[in-house]
mmCIF file of N, CA and C in Angstrom:
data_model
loop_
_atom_site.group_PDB
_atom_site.id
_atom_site.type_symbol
_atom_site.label_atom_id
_atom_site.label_comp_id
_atom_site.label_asym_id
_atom_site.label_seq_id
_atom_site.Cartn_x
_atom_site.Cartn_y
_atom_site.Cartn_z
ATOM 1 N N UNK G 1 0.842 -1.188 0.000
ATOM 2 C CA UNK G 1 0.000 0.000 0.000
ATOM 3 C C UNK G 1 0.884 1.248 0.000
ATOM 4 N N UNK G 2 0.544 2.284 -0.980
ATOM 5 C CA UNK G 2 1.327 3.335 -1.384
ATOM 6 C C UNK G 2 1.046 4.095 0.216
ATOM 7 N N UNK G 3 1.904 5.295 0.205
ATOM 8 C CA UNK G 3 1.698 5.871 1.494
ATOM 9 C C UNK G 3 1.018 7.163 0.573
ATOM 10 N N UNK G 4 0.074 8.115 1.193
ATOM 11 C CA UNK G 4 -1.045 9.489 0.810
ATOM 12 C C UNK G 4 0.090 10.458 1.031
ATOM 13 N N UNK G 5 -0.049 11.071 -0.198
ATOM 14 C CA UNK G 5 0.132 12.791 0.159
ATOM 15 C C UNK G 5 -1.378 13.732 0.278
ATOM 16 N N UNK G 6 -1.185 14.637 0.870
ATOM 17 C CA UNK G 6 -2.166 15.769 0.994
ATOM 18 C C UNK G 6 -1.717 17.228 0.789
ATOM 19 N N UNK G 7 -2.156 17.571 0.257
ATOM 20 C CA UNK G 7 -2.104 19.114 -0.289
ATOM 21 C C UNK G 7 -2.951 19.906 0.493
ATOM 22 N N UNK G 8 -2.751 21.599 1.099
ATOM 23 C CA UNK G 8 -3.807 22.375 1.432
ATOM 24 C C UNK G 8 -3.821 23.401 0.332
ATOM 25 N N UNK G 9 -5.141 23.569 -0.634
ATOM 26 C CA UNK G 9 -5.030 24.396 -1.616
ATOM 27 C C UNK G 9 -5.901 25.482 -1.001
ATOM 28 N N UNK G 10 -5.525 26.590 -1.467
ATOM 29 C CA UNK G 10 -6.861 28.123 -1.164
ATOM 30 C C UNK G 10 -7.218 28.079 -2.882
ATOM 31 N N UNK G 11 -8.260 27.796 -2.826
ATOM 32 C CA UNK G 11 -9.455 27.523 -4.594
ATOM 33 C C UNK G 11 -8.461 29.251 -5.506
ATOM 34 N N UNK G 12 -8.322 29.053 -6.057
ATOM 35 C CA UNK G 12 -8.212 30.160 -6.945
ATOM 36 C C UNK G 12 -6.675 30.378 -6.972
ATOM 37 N N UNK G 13 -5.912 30.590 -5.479
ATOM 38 C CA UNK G 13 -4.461 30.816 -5.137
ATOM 39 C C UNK G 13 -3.567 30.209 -5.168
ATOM 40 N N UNK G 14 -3.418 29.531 -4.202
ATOM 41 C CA UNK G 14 -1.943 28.818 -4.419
ATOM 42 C C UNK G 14 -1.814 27.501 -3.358
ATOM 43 N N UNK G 15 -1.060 26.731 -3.533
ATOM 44 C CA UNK G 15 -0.868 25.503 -2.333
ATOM 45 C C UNK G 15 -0.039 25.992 -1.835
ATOM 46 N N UNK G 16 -1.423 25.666 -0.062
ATOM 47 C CA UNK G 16 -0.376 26.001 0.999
ATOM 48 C C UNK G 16 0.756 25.253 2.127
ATOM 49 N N UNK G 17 -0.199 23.866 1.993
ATOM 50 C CA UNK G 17 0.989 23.140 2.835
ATOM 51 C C UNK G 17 0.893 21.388 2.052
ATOM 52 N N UNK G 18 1.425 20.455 2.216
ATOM 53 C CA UNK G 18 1.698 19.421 1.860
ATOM 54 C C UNK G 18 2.152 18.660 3.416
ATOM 55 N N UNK G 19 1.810 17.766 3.297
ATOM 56 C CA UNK G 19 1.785 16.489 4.762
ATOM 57 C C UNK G 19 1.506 15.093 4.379
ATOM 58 N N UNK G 20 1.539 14.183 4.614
ATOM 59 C CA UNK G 20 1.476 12.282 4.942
ATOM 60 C C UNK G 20 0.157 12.154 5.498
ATOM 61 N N UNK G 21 -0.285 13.338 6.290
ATOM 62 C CA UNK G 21 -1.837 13.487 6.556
ATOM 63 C C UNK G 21 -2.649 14.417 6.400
ATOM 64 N N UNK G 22 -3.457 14.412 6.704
ATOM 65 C CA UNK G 22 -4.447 15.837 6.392
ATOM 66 C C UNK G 22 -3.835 16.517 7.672
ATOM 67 N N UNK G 23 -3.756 16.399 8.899
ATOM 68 C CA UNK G 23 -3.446 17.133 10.044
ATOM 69 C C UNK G 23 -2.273 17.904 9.543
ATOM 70 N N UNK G 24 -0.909 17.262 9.236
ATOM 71 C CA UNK G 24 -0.129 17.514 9.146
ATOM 72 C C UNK G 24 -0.057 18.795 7.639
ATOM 73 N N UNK G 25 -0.449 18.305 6.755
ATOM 74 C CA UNK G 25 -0.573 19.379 5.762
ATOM 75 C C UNK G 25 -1.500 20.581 6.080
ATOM 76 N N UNK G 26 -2.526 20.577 7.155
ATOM 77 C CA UNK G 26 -2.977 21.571 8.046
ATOM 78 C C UNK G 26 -1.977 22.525 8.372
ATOM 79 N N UNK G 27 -0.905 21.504 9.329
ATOM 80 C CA UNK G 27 -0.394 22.264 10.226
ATOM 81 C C UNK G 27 0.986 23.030 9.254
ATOM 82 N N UNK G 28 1.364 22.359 8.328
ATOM 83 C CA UNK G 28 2.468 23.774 7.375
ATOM 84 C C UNK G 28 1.745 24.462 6.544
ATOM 85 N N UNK G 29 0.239 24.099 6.521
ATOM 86 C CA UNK G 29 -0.126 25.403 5.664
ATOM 87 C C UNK G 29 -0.735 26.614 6.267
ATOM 88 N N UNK G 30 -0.803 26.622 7.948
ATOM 89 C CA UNK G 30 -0.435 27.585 9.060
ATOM 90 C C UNK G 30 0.576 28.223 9.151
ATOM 91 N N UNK G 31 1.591 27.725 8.687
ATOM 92 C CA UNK G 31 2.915 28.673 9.073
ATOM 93 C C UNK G 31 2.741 29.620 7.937
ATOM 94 N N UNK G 32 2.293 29.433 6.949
ATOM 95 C CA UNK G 32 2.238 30.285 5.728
ATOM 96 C C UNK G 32 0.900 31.497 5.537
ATOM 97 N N UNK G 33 0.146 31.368 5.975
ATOM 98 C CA UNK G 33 -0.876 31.824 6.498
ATOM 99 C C UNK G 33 -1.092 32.918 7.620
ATOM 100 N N UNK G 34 -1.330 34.475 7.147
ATOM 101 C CA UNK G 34 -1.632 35.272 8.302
ATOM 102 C C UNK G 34 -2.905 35.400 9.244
ATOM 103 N N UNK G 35 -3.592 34.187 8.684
ATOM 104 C CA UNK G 35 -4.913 34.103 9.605
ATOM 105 C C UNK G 35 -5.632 32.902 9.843
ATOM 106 N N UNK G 36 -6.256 32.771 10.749
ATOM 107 C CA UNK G 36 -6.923 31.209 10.713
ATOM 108 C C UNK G 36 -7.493 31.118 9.559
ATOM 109 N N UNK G 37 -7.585 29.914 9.244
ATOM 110 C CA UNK G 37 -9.107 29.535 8.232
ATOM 111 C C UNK G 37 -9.878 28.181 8.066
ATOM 112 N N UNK G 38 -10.601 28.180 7.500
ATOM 113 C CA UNK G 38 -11.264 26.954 7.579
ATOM 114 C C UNK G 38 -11.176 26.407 6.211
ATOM 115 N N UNK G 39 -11.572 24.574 7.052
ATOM 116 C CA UNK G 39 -11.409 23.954 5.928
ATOM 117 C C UNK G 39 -12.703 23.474 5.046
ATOM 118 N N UNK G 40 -13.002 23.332 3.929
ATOM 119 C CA UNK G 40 -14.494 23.025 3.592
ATOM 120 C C UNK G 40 -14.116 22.098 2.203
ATOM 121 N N UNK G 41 -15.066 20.900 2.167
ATOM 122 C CA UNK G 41 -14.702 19.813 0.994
ATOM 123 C C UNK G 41 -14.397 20.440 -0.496
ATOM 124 N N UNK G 42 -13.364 19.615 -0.629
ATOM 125 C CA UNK G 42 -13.088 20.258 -2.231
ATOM 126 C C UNK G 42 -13.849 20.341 -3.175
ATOM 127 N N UNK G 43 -14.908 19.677 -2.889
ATOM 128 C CA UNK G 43 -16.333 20.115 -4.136
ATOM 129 C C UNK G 43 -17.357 20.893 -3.400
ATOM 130 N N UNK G 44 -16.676 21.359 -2.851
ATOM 131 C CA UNK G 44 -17.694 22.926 -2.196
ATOM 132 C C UNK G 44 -17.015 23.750 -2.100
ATOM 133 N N UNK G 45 -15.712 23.895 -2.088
ATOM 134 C CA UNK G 45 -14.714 25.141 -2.442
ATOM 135 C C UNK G 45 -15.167 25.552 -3.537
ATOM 136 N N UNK G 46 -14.914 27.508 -3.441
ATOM 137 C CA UNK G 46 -14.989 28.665 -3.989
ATOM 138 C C UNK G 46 -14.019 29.082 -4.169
ATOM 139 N N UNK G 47 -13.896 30.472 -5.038
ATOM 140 C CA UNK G 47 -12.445 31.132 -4.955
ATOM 141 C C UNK G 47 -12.077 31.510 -3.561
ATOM 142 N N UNK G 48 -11.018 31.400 -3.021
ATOM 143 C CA UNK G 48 -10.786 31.884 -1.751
ATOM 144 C C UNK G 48 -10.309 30.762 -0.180
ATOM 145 N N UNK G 49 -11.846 30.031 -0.837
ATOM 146 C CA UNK G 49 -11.690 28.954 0.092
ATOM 147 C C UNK G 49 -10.687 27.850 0.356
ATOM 148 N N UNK G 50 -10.197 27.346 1.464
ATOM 149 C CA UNK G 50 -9.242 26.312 1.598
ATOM 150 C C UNK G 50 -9.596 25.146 1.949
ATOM 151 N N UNK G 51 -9.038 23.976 0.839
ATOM 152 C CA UNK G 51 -9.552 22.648 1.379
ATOM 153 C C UNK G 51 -8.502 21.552 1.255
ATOM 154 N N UNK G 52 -8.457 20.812 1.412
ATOM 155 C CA UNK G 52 -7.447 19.143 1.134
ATOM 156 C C UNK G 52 -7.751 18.202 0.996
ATOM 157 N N UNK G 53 -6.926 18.129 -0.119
ATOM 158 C CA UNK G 53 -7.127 16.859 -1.177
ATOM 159 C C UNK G 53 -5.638 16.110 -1.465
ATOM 160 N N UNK G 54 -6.035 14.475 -1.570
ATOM 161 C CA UNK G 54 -4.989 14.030 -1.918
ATOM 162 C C UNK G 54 -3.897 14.706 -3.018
ATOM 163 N N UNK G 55 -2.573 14.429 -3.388
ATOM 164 C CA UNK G 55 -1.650 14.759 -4.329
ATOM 165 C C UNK G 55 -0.816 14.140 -4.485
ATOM 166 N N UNK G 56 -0.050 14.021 -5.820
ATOM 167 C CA UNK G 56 0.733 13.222 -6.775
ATOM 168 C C UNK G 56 2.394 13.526 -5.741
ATOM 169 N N UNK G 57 2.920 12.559 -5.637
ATOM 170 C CA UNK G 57 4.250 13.142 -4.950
ATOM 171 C C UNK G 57 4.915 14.105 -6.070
ATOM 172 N N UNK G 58 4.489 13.961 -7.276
ATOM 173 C CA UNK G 58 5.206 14.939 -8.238
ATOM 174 C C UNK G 58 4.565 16.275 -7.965
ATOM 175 N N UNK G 59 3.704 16.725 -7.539
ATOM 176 C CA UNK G 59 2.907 17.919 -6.802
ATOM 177 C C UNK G 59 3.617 17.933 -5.648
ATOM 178 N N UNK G 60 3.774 17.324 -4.884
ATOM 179 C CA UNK G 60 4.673 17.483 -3.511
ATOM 180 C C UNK G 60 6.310 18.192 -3.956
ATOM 181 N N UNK G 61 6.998 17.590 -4.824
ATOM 182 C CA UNK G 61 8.151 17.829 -5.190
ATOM 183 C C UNK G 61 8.338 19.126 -5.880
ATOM 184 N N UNK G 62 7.050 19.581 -6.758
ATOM 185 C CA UNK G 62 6.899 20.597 -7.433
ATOM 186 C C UNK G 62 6.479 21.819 -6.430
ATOM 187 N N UNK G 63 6.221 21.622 -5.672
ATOM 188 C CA UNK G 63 5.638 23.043 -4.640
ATOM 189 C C UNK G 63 7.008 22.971 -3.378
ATOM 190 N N UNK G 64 7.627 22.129 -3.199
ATOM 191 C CA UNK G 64 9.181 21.927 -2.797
ATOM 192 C C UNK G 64 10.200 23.082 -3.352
ATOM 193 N N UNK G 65 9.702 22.939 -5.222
ATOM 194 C CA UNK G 65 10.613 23.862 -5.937
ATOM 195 C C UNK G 65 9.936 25.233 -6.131
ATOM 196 N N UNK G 66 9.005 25.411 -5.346
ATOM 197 C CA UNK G 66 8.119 26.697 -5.525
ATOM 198 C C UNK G 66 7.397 26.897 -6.880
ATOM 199 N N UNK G 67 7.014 25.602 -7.282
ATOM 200 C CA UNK G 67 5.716 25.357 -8.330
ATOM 201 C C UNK G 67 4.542 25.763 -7.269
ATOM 202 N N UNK G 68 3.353 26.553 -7.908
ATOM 203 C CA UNK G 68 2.257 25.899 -7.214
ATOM 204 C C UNK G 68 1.510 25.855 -8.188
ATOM 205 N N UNK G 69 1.503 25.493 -9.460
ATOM 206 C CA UNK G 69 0.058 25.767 -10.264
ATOM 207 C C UNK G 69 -0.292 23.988 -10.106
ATOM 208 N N UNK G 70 -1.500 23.921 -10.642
ATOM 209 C CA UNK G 70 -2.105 22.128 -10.251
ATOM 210 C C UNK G 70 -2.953 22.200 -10.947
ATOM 211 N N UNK G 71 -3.844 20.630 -11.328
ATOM 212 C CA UNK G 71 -4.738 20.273 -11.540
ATOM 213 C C UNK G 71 -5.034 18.871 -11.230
ATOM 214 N N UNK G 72 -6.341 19.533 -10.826
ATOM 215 C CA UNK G 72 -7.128 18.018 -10.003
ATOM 216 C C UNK G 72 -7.897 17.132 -11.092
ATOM 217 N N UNK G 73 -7.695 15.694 -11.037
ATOM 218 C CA UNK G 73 -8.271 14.890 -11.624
ATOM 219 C C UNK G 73 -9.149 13.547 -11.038
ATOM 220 N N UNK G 74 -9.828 13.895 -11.082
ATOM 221 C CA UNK G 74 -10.667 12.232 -9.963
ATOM 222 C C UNK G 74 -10.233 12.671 -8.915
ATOM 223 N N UNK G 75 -10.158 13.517 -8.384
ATOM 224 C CA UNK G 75 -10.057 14.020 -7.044
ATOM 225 C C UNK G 75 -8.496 13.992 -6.285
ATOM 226 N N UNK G 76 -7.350 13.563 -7.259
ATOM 227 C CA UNK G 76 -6.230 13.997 -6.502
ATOM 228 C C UNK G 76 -5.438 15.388 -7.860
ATOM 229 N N UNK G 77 -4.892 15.971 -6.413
ATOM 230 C CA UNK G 77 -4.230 17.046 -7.185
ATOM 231 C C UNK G 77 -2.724 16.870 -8.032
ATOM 232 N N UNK G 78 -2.228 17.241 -9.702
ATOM 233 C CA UNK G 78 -1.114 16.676 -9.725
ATOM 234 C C UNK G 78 -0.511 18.299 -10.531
ATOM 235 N N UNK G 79 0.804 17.818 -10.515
ATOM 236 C CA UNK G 79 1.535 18.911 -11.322
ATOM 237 C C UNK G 79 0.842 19.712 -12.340
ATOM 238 N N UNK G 80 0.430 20.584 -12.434
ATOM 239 C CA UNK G 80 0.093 21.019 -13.844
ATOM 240 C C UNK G 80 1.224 20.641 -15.349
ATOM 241 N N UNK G 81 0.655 20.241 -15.964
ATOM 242 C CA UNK G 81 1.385 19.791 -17.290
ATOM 243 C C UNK G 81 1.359 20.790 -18.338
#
């Protein structure tokens, strides 16, 4: 069994944290962040809104190198191509 990445995206902006769990990709996409926010399912995100969704380790590696553009397919997020 593969191990999960998770992405925290804000709909419209940019990815904010990446983690092994949802908690954990919570908690670095706080450090980046000047304010609380909430999280709401990725098919109810708006522009603005922040939610988490699985991701491609090539999305992990790419926002590493200060990529953030993406696209979601069947519900995990991967590199934009």
């Amino acid at each position: 069994m593969k191990n999960k990445i998770y992405a925290v995206i804000q709909e419209g902006y940019a990815i904010f944290g990446i983690g092994t769990t949802q908690a954990e990709a919570i908690s670095d996409a706080e450090q980046w962040t000047d304010k609380p926010f909430n999280i709401v399912p990725y098919n109810q995100a708006t522009d603005g809104d922040f939610f988490v969704v699985e991701c491609t380790p090539e999305l992990a590696k790419a926002v590493s190198r200060g990529v953030i553009t993406y696209e979601i397919i069947d519900g995990v997020a991967d590199a934009e191509q």
